[in-house]
mmCIF file with all atom_site columns, C-alpha atoms in Angstrom:
data_model
loop_
_atom_site.group_PDB
_atom_site.id
_atom_site.type_symbol
_atom_site.label_atom_id
_atom_site.label_alt_id
_atom_site.label_comp_id
_atom_site.label_asym_id
_atom_site.label_entity_id
_atom_site.label_seq_id
_atom_site.pdbx_PDB_ins_code
_atom_site.Cartn_x
_atom_site.Cartn_y
_atom_site.Cartn_z
_atom_site.occupancy
_atom_site.B_iso_or_equiv
_atom_site.pdbx_formal_charge
_atom_site.auth_seq_id
_atom_site.auth_comp_id
_atom_site.auth_asym_id
_atom_site.auth_atom_id
_atom_site.pdbx_PDB_model_num
ATOM 1  C CA . UNK R 1 1  ? -13.180 8.863   -18.148 1.00 59.00 ? 112 UNK R CA 1
ATOM 2  C CA . UNK R 1 2  ? -9.809  10.575  -18.383 1.00 73.00 ? 113 UNK R CA 1
ATOM 3  C CA . UNK R 1 3  ? -6.668  9.068   -16.933 1.00 80.00 ? 114 UNK R CA 1
ATOM 4  C CA . UNK R 1 4  ? -5.228  10.333  -13.668 1.00 80.00 ? 115 UNK R CA 1
ATOM 5  C CA . UNK R 1 5  ? -1.475  10.710  -13.204 1.00 82.00 ? 116 UNK R CA 1
ATOM 6  C CA . UNK R 1 6  ? -0.079  11.818  -9.854  1.00 79.00 ? 117 UNK R CA 1
ATOM 7  C CA . UNK R 1 7  ? 3.453   12.317  -8.598  1.00 82.00 ? 118 UNK R CA 1
ATOM 8  C CA . UNK R 1 8  ? 4.293   13.385  -5.033  1.00 78.00 ? 119 UNK R CA 1
ATOM 9  C CA . UNK R 1 9  ? 7.889   14.108  -4.074  1.00 86.00 ? 120 UNK R CA 1
ATOM 10 C CA . UNK R 1 10 ? 9.376   15.507  -0.920  1.00 86.00 ? 121 UNK R CA 1
ATOM 11 C CA . UNK R 1 11 ? 11.347  14.897  2.221   1.00 89.00 ? 122 UNK R CA 1
ATOM 12 C CA . UNK R 1 12 ? 10.343  12.220  4.726   1.00 87.00 ? 123 UNK R CA 1
ATOM 13 C CA . UNK R 1 13 ? 7.762   13.527  7.178   1.00 88.00 ? 124 UNK R CA 1
ATOM 14 C CA . UNK R 1 14 ? 6.657   16.385  4.905   1.00 89.00 ? 125 UNK R CA 1
ATOM 15 C CA . UNK R 1 15 ? 3.047   15.138  4.767   1.00 88.00 ? 126 UNK R CA 1
ATOM 16 C CA . UNK R 1 16 ? 3.008   13.598  1.267   1.00 88.00 ? 127 UNK R CA 1
ATOM 17 C CA . UNK R 1 17 ? 0.718   10.733  2.302   1.00 87.00 ? 128 UNK R CA 1
ATOM 18 C CA . UNK R 1 18 ? -1.844  13.052  3.896   1.00 89.00 ? 129 UNK R CA 1
ATOM 19 C CA . UNK R 1 19 ? -1.775  15.480  0.952   1.00 89.00 ? 130 UNK R CA 1
ATOM 20 C CA . UNK R 1 20 ? -2.151  12.636  -1.549  1.00 88.00 ? 131 UNK R CA 1
ATOM 21 C CA . UNK R 1 21 ? -5.200  11.286  0.301   1.00 89.00 ? 132 UNK R CA 1
ATOM 22 C CA . UNK R 1 22 ? -6.750  14.771  0.438   1.00 91.00 ? 133 UNK R CA 1
ATOM 23 C CA . UNK R 1 23 ? -6.159  15.254  -3.296  1.00 89.00 ? 134 UNK R CA 1
ATOM 24 C CA . UNK R 1 24 ? -7.641  11.845  -4.151  1.00 89.00 ? 135 UNK R CA 1
ATOM 25 C CA . UNK R 1 25 ? -10.703 12.716  -2.035  1.00 92.00 ? 136 UNK R CA 1
ATOM 26 C CA . UNK R 1 26 ? -11.110 15.989  -3.987  1.00 92.00 ? 137 UNK R CA 1
ATOM 27 C CA . UNK R 1 27 ? -10.806 14.191  -7.337  1.00 90.00 ? 138 UNK R CA 1
ATOM 28 C CA . UNK R 1 28 ? -13.358 11.563  -6.260  1.00 92.00 ? 139 UNK R CA 1
ATOM 29 C CA . UNK R 1 29 ? -15.781 14.288  -5.121  1.00 93.00 ? 140 UNK R CA 1
ATOM 30 C CA . UNK R 1 30 ? -15.429 16.132  -8.450  1.00 92.00 ? 141 UNK R CA 1
ATOM 31 C CA . UNK R 1 31 ? -16.119 12.906  -10.353 1.00 90.00 ? 142 UNK R CA 1
ATOM 32 C CA . UNK R 1 32 ? -19.019 11.933  -8.101  1.00 93.00 ? 143 UNK R CA 1
ATOM 33 C CA . UNK R 1 33 ? -17.325 8.764   -6.869  1.00 91.00 ? 144 UNK R CA 1
ATOM 34 C CA . UNK R 1 34 ? -17.274 7.401   -3.312  1.00 93.00 ? 145 UNK R CA 1
ATOM 35 C CA . UNK R 1 35 ? -13.880 7.577   -1.592  1.00 90.00 ? 146 UNK R CA 1
ATOM 36 C CA . UNK R 1 36 ? -12.974 5.625   1.533   1.00 90.00 ? 147 UNK R CA 1
ATOM 37 C CA . UNK R 1 37 ? -9.605  4.420   2.768   1.00 84.00 ? 148 UNK R CA 1
ATOM 38 C CA . UNK R 1 38 ? -9.343  0.999   4.338   1.00 84.00 ? 149 UNK R CA 1
ATOM 39 C CA . UNK R 1 39 ? -6.226  -0.392  6.015   1.00 76.00 ? 150 UNK R CA 1
ATOM 40 C CA . UNK R 1 40 ? -5.638  -4.090  5.383   1.00 77.00 ? 151 UNK R CA 1
ATOM 41 C CA . UNK R 1 41 ? -2.760  -6.498  5.830   1.00 77.00 ? 152 UNK R CA 1
ATOM 42 C CA . UNK R 1 42 ? -1.362  -9.071  3.424   1.00 75.00 ? 153 UNK R CA 1
ATOM 43 C CA . UNK R 1 43 ? -0.069  -12.153 5.193   1.00 78.00 ? 154 UNK R CA 1
ATOM 44 C CA . UNK R 1 44 ? 2.557   -14.139 3.345   1.00 71.00 ? 155 UNK R CA 1
ATOM 45 C CA . UNK R 1 45 ? 4.863   -17.040 4.009   1.00 64.00 ? 156 UNK R CA 1
ATOM 46 C CA . UNK R 1 46 ? 7.891   -16.401 1.830   1.00 58.00 ? 157 UNK R CA 1
ATOM 47 C CA . UNK R 1 47 ? 6.615   -18.506 -1.089  1.00 57.00 ? 158 UNK R CA 1
ATOM 48 C CA . UNK R 1 48 ? 8.564   -20.942 -3.205  1.00 51.00 ? 159 UNK R CA 1
ATOM 49 C CA . UNK R 1 49 ? 9.694   -24.415 -2.260  1.00 51.00 ? 160 UNK R CA 1
ATOM 50 C CA . UNK R 1 50 ? 11.462  -24.820 1.063   1.00 49.00 ? 161 UNK R CA 1
ATOM 51 C CA . UNK R 1 51 ? 14.276  -27.270 1.690   1.00 51.00 ? 162 UNK R CA 1
ATOM 52 C CA . UNK R 1 52 ? 15.231  -28.765 5.061   1.00 51.00 ? 163 UNK R CA 1
ATOM 53 C CA . UNK R 1 53 ? 17.883  -26.092 5.614   1.00 49.00 ? 164 UNK R CA 1
ATOM 54 C CA . UNK R 1 54 ? 15.404  -23.312 4.887   1.00 49.00 ? 165 UNK R CA 1
ATOM 55 C CA . UNK R 1 55 ? 12.984  -24.145 7.732   1.00 48.00 ? 166 UNK R CA 1
ATOM 56 C CA . UNK R 1 56 ? 14.396  -21.501 10.085  1.00 47.00 ? 167 UNK R CA 1
ATOM 57 C CA . UNK R 1 57 ? 14.653  -18.921 7.309   1.00 48.00 ? 168 UNK R CA 1
ATOM 58 C CA . UNK R 1 58 ? 11.034  -19.551 6.313   1.00 46.00 ? 169 UNK R CA 1
ATOM 59 C CA . UNK R 1 59 ? 9.872   -18.651 9.825   1.00 48.00 ? 170 UNK R CA 1
ATOM 60 C CA . UNK R 1 60 ? 11.746  -15.342 9.614   1.00 49.00 ? 171 UNK R CA 1
ATOM 61 C CA . UNK R 1 61 ? 10.195  -14.511 6.212   1.00 51.00 ? 172 UNK R CA 1
ATOM 62 C CA . UNK R 1 62 ? 6.608   -14.976 7.391   1.00 57.00 ? 173 UNK R CA 1
ATOM 63 C CA . UNK R 1 63 ? 5.065   -11.576 8.021   1.00 68.00 ? 174 UNK R CA 1
ATOM 64 C CA . UNK R 1 64 ? 2.491   -8.993  7.176   1.00 70.00 ? 175 UNK R CA 1
ATOM 65 C CA . UNK R 1 65 ? 2.516   -6.049  4.795   1.00 69.00 ? 176 UNK R CA 1
ATOM 66 C CA . UNK R 1 66 ? 0.071   -3.193  5.342   1.00 67.00 ? 177 UNK R CA 1
ATOM 67 C CA . UNK R 1 67 ? -1.565  -1.480  2.395   1.00 63.00 ? 178 UNK R CA 1
ATOM 68 C CA . UNK R 1 68 ? -4.400  0.943   1.736   1.00 62.00 ? 179 UNK R CA 1
#
């Protein structure tokens, strides 16, 4: 299988995300591969070792990151 290299540039709100997803769908269809997008969240807790003074900071670092 050949490699796929994509680059999308443009102003914020120009529709890059939508166009990229449409292009990936087209490529998957041409290659006969299934294509579905799933939204998930990564939950993290800052990582590393916490000291007594870092307890409040650790609470602020706990969060979620969305990815597709």
